[in-house]
Coordinates of N, CA and C in Angstrom, one line a residue:
T1 N 9.6 -7.2 -8.0 CA 9.6 -7.5 -6.6 C 10.9 -7.0 -6.0
A2 N 10.9 -6.8 -4.7 CA 12.1 -6.3 -4.0 C 12.1 -6.8 -2.6
T3 N 13.2 -6.9 -2.0 CA 13.3 -7.4 -0.6 C 14.3 -6.4 0.1
L4 N 13.9 -6.0 1.3 CA 14.8 -5.2 2.2 C 15.2 -6.1 3.2
P5 N 16.5 -6.5 3.3 CA 17.0 -7.5 4.2 C 16.7 -7.1 5.7
R6 N 16.8 -8.1 6.5 CA 16.6 -8.0 7.9 C 17.5 -6.9 8.5
H7 N 17.0 -6.0 9.3 CA 17.8 -5.0 9.8 C 17.8 -5.0 11.3
P8 N 18.3 -4.0 12.0 CA 18.4 -4.1 13.5 C 17.1 -4.3 14.2
F9 N 15.9 -4.0 13.5 CA 14.6 -4.3 14.2 C 14.2 -5.7 14.0
G10 N 15.0 -6.5 13.3 CA 14.7 -7.9 13.1 C 13.5 -8.2 12.2
V11 N 13.3 -7.3 11.2 CA 12.2 -7.5 10.2 C 12.8 -7.5 8.8
E12 N 12.3 -8.4 8.0 CA 12.6 -8.5 6.6 C 11.3 -8.1 5.8
H13 N 11.5 -7.1 4.9 CA 10.3 -6.6 4.2 C 10.4 -7.0 2.7
H14 N 9.4 -7.7 2.2 CA 9.3 -8.1 0.8 C 8.2 -7.2 0.2
R15 N 8.4 -6.8 -1.1 CA 7.3 -6.0 -1.7 C 7.3 -6.3 -3.2
A16 N 6.1 -6.4 -3.7 CA 5.8 -6.6 -5.2 C 4.8 -5.6 -5.6
W17 N 4.9 -5.2 -6.9 CA 4.0 -4.3 -7.5 C 3.4 -5.0 -8.8
V18 N 2.1 -4.9 -8.9 CA 1.4 -5.4 -10.1 C 0.6 -4.3 -10.7
L19 N 0.8 -3.9 -12.0 CA 0.2 -2.8 -12.6 C -0.7 -3.3 -13.8
R20 N -2.0 -2.9 -13.7 CA -2.9 -3.1 -14.9 C -3.1 -1.6 -15.4
P21 N -2.3 -1.2 -16.4 CA -2.3 0.2 -16.9 C -3.8 0.7 -17.1
G22 N -4.0 1.9 -16.6 CA -5.3 2.5 -16.8 C -6.4 2.0 -15.9
N23 N -6.1 1.0 -15.0 CA -7.1 0.4 -14.2 C -6.7 0.4 -12.7
W24 N -5.6 -0.2 -12.4 CA -5.2 -0.4 -11.0 C -3.7 -0.7 -10.8
L25 N -3.2 -0.4 -9.6 CA -1.9 -0.8 -9.1 C -2.1 -1.6 -7.8
L26 N -1.5 -2.8 -7.7 CA -1.6 -3.6 -6.5 C -0.2 -3.6 -5.9
V27 N -0.2 -3.2 -4.6 CA 1.1 -3.2 -3.8 C 1.0 -4.3 -2.8
L28 N 1.9 -5.3 -2.9 CA 1.9 -6.4 -1.9 C 3.1 -6.3 -1.0
D29 N 2.8 -6.3 0.3 CA 3.9 -6.2 1.3 C 3.8 -7.4 2.2
A30 N 4.9 -8.1 2.5 CA 5.0 -9.2 3.4 C 6.2 -8.9 4.3
F31 N 6.0 -9.0 5.6 CA 7.0 -8.8 6.6 C 7.3 -10.0 7.4
D32 N 8.6 -10.4 7.4 CA 9.0 -11.6 8.2 C 9.7 -11.0 9.4
G33 N 9.2 -11.3 10.6 CA 9.9 -10.8 11.8 C 10.2 -11.9 12.8
L34 N 11.2 -11.6 13.6 CA 11.6 -12.6 14.7 C 10.6 -12.5 15.8
E35 N 9.9 -11.4 15.9 CA 8.8 -11.3 16.9 C 7.7 -10.4 16.3
S36 N 6.7 -10.1 17.1 CA 5.6 -9.3 16.6 C 6.0 -7.9 16.5
N37 N 5.7 -7.2 15.4 CA 6.1 -5.8 15.1 C 4.9 -5.0 14.6
D38 N 4.9 -3.7 14.9 CA 4.0 -2.8 14.2 C 4.6 -2.4 12.9
V39 N 3.8 -2.4 11.8 CA 4.2 -2.1 10.5 C 3.3 -1.1 9.9
E40 N 3.8 -0.1 9.1 CA 3.0 0.9 8.5 C 3.5 1.1 7.0
Q41 N 2.6 1.5 6.2 CA 2.9 1.9 4.8 C 2.1 3.2 4.6
W42 N 2.7 4.1 3.8 CA 2.1 5.4 3.5 C 2.1 5.6 2.0
F43 N 1.0 6.2 1.5 CA 0.9 6.6 0.1 C 0.7 8.1 0.1
H44 N 1.5 8.8 -0.6 CA 1.4 10.3 -0.7 C 0.9 10.7 -2.0
F45 N -0.1 11.6 -2.1 CA -0.7 12.0 -3.3 C -0.4 13.4 -3.8
H46 N -0.7 13.6 -5.0 CA -0.5 14.9 -5.7 C -1.2 16.0 -4.9
E47 N -0.7 17.2 -5.0 CA -1.2 18.4 -4.2 C -2.6 18.7 -4.5
T48 N -3.2 18.2 -5.6 CA -4.6 18.5 -5.8 C -5.5 17.4 -5.2
G49 N -5.0 16.4 -4.6 CA -5.8 15.3 -4.1 C -6.5 15.7 -2.8
V50 N -7.8 15.4 -2.8 CA -8.7 15.7 -1.7 C -9.4 14.3 -1.3
L51 N -9.5 14.1 0.0 CA -10.1 12.9 0.5 C -11.6 13.0 0.4
E52 N -12.3 12.1 -0.3 CA -13.8 12.2 -0.5 C -14.3 10.8 -0.3
G53 N -14.9 10.5 0.9 CA -15.4 9.2 1.1 C -14.2 8.2 1.1
G54 N -14.3 7.1 0.3 CA -13.3 6.1 0.3 C -12.3 6.3 -0.8
S55 N -12.2 7.5 -1.4 CA -11.3 7.8 -2.5 C -10.6 9.1 -2.4
V56 N -9.6 9.2 -3.2 CA -8.9 10.5 -3.3 C -9.3 11.1 -4.7
R57 N -9.9 12.3 -4.7 CA -10.4 12.9 -5.9 C -9.4 14.0 -6.3
F58 N -9.2 14.1 -7.6 CA -8.3 15.1 -8.1 C -9.1 16.1 -9.0
R59 N -8.6 17.3 -9.2 CA -9.3 18.3 -9.9 C -9.8 18.0 -11.3
D60 N -9.2 17.0 -11.9 CA -9.7 16.6 -13.3 C -10.7 15.5 -13.2
D61 N -11.4 15.4 -12.1 CA -12.5 14.4 -11.9 C -12.0 13.0 -11.9
M62 N -10.7 12.8 -11.7 CA -10.2 11.4 -11.6 C -10.2 11.1 -10.1
S63 N -10.6 9.8 -9.8 CA -10.5 9.4 -8.4 C -9.7 8.1 -8.3
V64 N -9.0 8.0 -7.2 CA -8.2 6.8 -6.9 C -8.7 6.3 -5.6
F65 N -9.1 5.0 -5.7 CA -9.6 4.3 -4.5 C -8.5 3.5 -3.9
V66 N -8.3 3.7 -2.6 CA -7.2 3.0 -1.8 C -7.9 2.0 -1.0
T67 N -7.7 0.7 -1.3 CA -8.4 -0.4 -0.6 C -7.4 -1.4 0.0
D68 N -7.6 -1.6 1.3 CA -6.8 -2.7 2.0 C -7.6 -4.0 1.7
L69 N -7.1 -4.8 0.8 CA -7.8 -6.0 0.5 C -7.9 -7.1 1.6
T70 N -7.0 -7.0 2.6 CA -7.0 -7.9 3.7 C -8.1 -7.6 4.6
G71 N -8.5 -6.3 4.7 CA -9.6 -5.9 5.6 C -9.1 -5.8 7.0
E72 N -7.8 -6.0 7.3 CA -7.3 -6.0 8.6 C -6.5 -4.8 9.1
A73 N -6.0 -4.0 8.1 CA -5.2 -2.9 8.5 C -6.0 -1.7 9.0
K74 N -5.4 -0.9 9.9 CA -6.1 0.3 10.4 C -5.7 1.4 9.4
H75 N -6.7 2.2 9.0 CA -6.4 3.4 8.1 C -6.2 4.6 8.9
Q76 N -5.3 5.5 8.4 CA -5.1 6.8 9.0 C -4.8 7.8 7.8
T77 N -5.1 9.0 8.1 CA -4.7 10.0 7.1 C -3.9 11.1 7.7
A78 N -3.1 11.8 6.9 CA -2.4 12.9 7.4 C -2.1 13.9 6.3
R79 N -2.0 15.2 6.7 CA -1.6 16.3 5.7 C -0.8 17.3 6.6
G80 N 0.5 17.2 6.5 CA 1.3 18.1 7.2 C 1.2 18.0 8.7
R81 N 1.2 16.7 9.2 CA 1.2 16.4 10.6 C 2.6 16.6 11.2
E82 N 2.6 17.4 12.3 CA 3.9 17.6 13.0 C 3.9 16.6 14.2
G83 N 5.0 16.8 15.0 CA 5.1 16.0 16.2 C 6.2 15.0 16.2
K84 N 6.1 14.0 17.1 CA 7.2 13.0 17.2 C 7.4 12.2 15.9
R85 N 6.3 11.9 15.2 CA 6.4 11.2 13.9 C 5.7 12.0 12.8
P86 N 6.3 13.0 12.2 CA 5.7 13.8 11.2 C 5.3 12.9 10.0
Q87 N 4.2 13.3 9.4 CA 3.7 12.5 8.3 C 2.8 13.4 7.4
G88 N 2.7 13.1 6.1 CA 1.9 13.9 5.2 C 2.7 15.0 4.6
W89 N 4.0 14.8 4.3 CA 4.8 15.8 3.7 C 5.6 15.3 2.5
I90 N 5.9 16.1 1.6 CA 6.9 15.8 0.6 C 8.0 16.9 0.6
S91 N 9.1 16.7 -0.1 CA 10.1 17.6 -0.1 C 10.7 17.7 -1.5
R92 N 10.4 18.7 -2.2 CA 11.0 18.9 -3.6 C 12.4 19.5 -3.5
H93 N 12.7 20.2 -2.5 CA 14.0 20.8 -2.3 C 14.4 20.6 -0.9
Y94 N 15.7 20.4 -0.7 CA 16.3 20.1 0.6 C 15.8 21.1 1.7
G95 N 15.3 20.5 2.8 CA 14.9 21.3 3.9 C 13.6 22.0 3.7
K96 N 12.9 21.9 2.6 CA 11.6 22.5 2.4 C 10.5 21.5 2.3
R97 N 9.6 21.4 3.3 CA 8.5 20.5 3.4 C 7.3 21.1 2.8
E98 N 6.5 20.3 2.1 CA 5.2 20.8 1.6 C 4.2 19.7 2.0
P99 N 3.0 20.2 2.6 CA 2.0 19.2 3.1 C 1.4 18.5 1.9
R100 N 1.1 17.2 2.1 CA 0.4 16.5 1.0 C -0.6 15.5 1.7
L101 N -1.7 15.3 1.1 CA -2.6 14.2 1.6 C -1.9 12.9 1.5
S102 N -1.9 12.2 2.6 CA -1.2 10.9 2.7 C -2.2 9.9 3.4
I103 N -2.2 8.7 2.9 CA -3.0 7.7 3.5 C -2.1 6.5 4.0
G104 N -2.3 6.2 5.3 CA -1.4 5.2 5.9 C -2.2 3.9 6.3
L105 N -1.6 2.8 6.2 CA -2.2 1.6 6.7 C -1.2 1.0 7.8
R106 N -1.8 0.5 8.9 CA -1.0 0.0 10.0 C -1.5 -1.4 10.3
G107 N -0.5 -2.3 10.6 CA -0.8 -3.6 11.0 C 0.2 -4.1 12.1
R108 N -0.1 -5.2 12.6 CA 0.8 -5.8 13.7 C 0.9 -7.3 13.5
G109 N 2.1 -7.8 13.7 CA 2.2 -9.3 13.6 C 3.6 -9.7 13.4
Q110 N 3.9 -11.0 13.6 CA 5.2 -11.5 13.3 C 5.4 -11.7 11.8
G111 N 4.3 -12.0 11.1 CA 4.3 -12.2 9.7 C 3.2 -11.3 9.1
A112 N 3.2 -10.1 9.4 CA 2.1 -9.2 8.9 C 2.2 -9.0 7.4
S113 N 1.1 -8.7 6.7 CA 1.1 -8.5 5.3 C 0.0 -7.5 4.9
F114 N 0.3 -6.8 3.8 CA -0.7 -5.8 3.2 C -0.9 -6.2 1.8
A115 N -2.1 -6.1 1.3 CA -2.4 -6.2 -0.1 C -3.3 -4.9 -0.4
T116 N -2.6 -3.9 -0.9 CA -3.3 -2.6 -1.1 C -3.5 -2.3 -2.6
L117 N -4.8 -2.1 -2.9 CA -5.1 -1.8 -4.3 C -5.4 -0.3 -4.5
L118 N -4.8 0.3 -5.4 CA -5.1 1.7 -5.8 C -5.8 1.5 -7.2
S119 N -7.1 1.8 -7.2 CA -7.8 1.6 -8.4 C -8.5 2.9 -8.9
L120 N -8.7 3.0 -10.2 CA -9.3 4.1 -10.8 C -10.8 3.7 -11.0
D121 N -11.6 4.8 -11.1 CA -13.1 4.6 -11.4 C -13.9 4.0 -10.3
S122 N -13.6 2.9 -9.7 CA -14.4 2.3 -8.7 C -13.6 1.3 -7.8
P123 N -14.1 1.1 -6.6 CA -13.3 0.2 -5.7 C -13.6 -1.2 -6.2
P124 N -12.7 -2.2 -5.8 CA -12.8 -3.6 -6.1 C -14.0 -4.2 -5.4
T125 N -14.5 -5.3 -5.9 CA -15.5 -6.1 -5.2 C -15.0 -7.5 -5.0
E126 N -15.7 -8.2 -4.1 CA -15.4 -9.6 -3.9 C -13.9 -9.9 -3.7
A127 N -13.3 -9.1 -2.8 CA -11.8 -9.3 -2.5 C -11.6 -10.4 -1.5
K128 N -10.6 -11.2 -1.7 CA -10.2 -12.2 -0.8 C -8.7 -12.4 -0.8
V129 N -8.1 -12.4 0.4 CA -6.7 -12.6 0.5 C -6.4 -13.7 1.5
S130 N -5.5 -14.6 1.1 CA -5.1 -15.7 2.0 C -3.6 -15.6 2.0
S131 N -3.0 -15.7 3.2 CA -1.5 -15.6 3.3 C -1.0 -16.5 4.3
S132 N 0.2 -16.9 4.0 CA 1.0 -17.8 5.0 C 2.4 -17.2 4.9
P133 N 3.3 -17.7 5.7 CA 4.7 -17.1 5.7 C 5.4 -17.3 4.3
T134 N 4.9 -18.2 3.5 CA 5.6 -18.5 2.2 C 4.8 -18.0 1.0
E135 N 3.5 -17.7 1.1 CA 2.7 -17.4 -0.1 C 1.5 -16.5 0.3
M136 N 1.2 -15.6 -0.6 CA 0.1 -14.7 -0.5 C -0.8 -14.8 -1.8
T137 N -2.0 -15.1 -1.7 CA -2.9 -15.2 -2.8 C -4.0 -14.1 -2.7
V138 N -4.1 -13.3 -3.7 CA -5.0 -12.2 -3.7 C -6.0 -12.3 -4.9
E139 N -7.3 -12.2 -4.6 CA -8.3 -12.3 -5.6 C -9.3 -11.1 -5.4
F140 N -9.7 -10.6 -6.6 CA -10.7 -9.5 -6.5 C -11.3 -9.2 -7.9
N141 N -12.4 -8.5 -7.9 CA -13.0 -8.1 -9.2 C -12.7 -6.6 -9.3
A142 N -12.3 -6.2 -10.5 CA -12.0 -4.8 -10.8 C -12.5 -4.6 -12.2
N143 N -13.4 -3.6 -12.4 CA -13.9 -3.2 -13.7 C -14.4 -4.4 -14.5
G144 N -15.1 -5.3 -13.8 CA -15.8 -6.5 -14.4 C -14.8 -7.7 -14.7
T145 N -13.6 -7.6 -14.3 CA -12.6 -8.7 -14.5 C -12.2 -9.3 -13.2
R146 N -12.2 -10.6 -13.1 CA -11.7 -11.3 -11.9 C -10.2 -11.4 -12.0
E147 N -9.5 -11.0 -11.0 CA -8.0 -11.0 -11.0 C -7.6 -12.0 -9.9
R148 N -6.5 -12.7 -10.2 CA -5.9 -13.6 -9.2 C -4.4 -13.5 -9.3
I149 N -3.8 -13.1 -8.1 CA -2.3 -12.9 -8.1 C -1.8 -13.8 -7.0
V150 N -0.7 -14.5 -7.3 CA 0.0 -15.4 -6.3 C 1.4 -14.8 -6.1
Y151 N 1.7 -14.5 -4.9 CA 3.0 -13.9 -4.6 C 3.8 -14.8 -3.6
R152 N 5.0 -15.2 -3.9 CA 5.8 -16.0 -3.0 C 7.0 -15.1 -2.6
P153 N 6.8 -14.3 -1.5 CA 7.8 -13.2 -1.2 C 9.2 -13.7 -1.0
R154 N 9.4 -14.8 -0.3 CA 10.8 -15.3 0.0 C 11.5 -15.7 -1.2
Q155 N 10.8 -16.1 -2.3 CA 11.4 -16.5 -3.5 C 11.4 -15.4 -4.5
G156 N 10.7 -14.3 -4.2 CA 10.6 -13.2 -5.2 C 9.8 -13.5 -6.4
K157 N 8.9 -14.5 -6.3 CA 8.1 -14.9 -7.5 C 6.7 -14.4 -7.4
L158 N 6.2 -14.0 -8.6 CA 4.9 -13.4 -8.7 C 4.2 -14.0 -9.9
A159 N 2.9 -14.4 -9.8 CA 2.2 -15.0 -10.9 C 0.8 -14.3 -11.0
V160 N 0.5 -13.7 -12.1 CA -0.8 -13.1 -12.4 C -1.6 -14.0 -13.2
K161 N -2.8 -14.4 -12.7 CA -3.6 -15.4 -13.4 C -5.0 -14.8 -13.8

């Protein structure tokens, strides 16, 4: 788990990662704000990634499904987008940008949160997220297994059950 302290925008960002090797990665984000804010998170993929339906497919026939388990975030994609807020780029060398498929999630709120699952083989089923300012509980089925994760962002505590 990690916390980015409150900064000039008045938002504190808490993040936790849970990895089930060979199956999925869960990224939990909780934002504490003094007022309602727009929040975004972006995932940038390997150069061979191609968006196909609800997944990112790679040339070796592996797919990664990116699922917002809250069902509340707005999805957006970018690959080499220019403009006021460039997105969909990586930089391996200073000053050299390379376009990459990127998937973004956007939310709004004083206590906004994301529960994003990156899963292999298939998307999750029966997902349920409940959150309050002090606790986020995430439940889902992945590859035939029921998962339950409880995250207390302000305390930096995480329990996988």
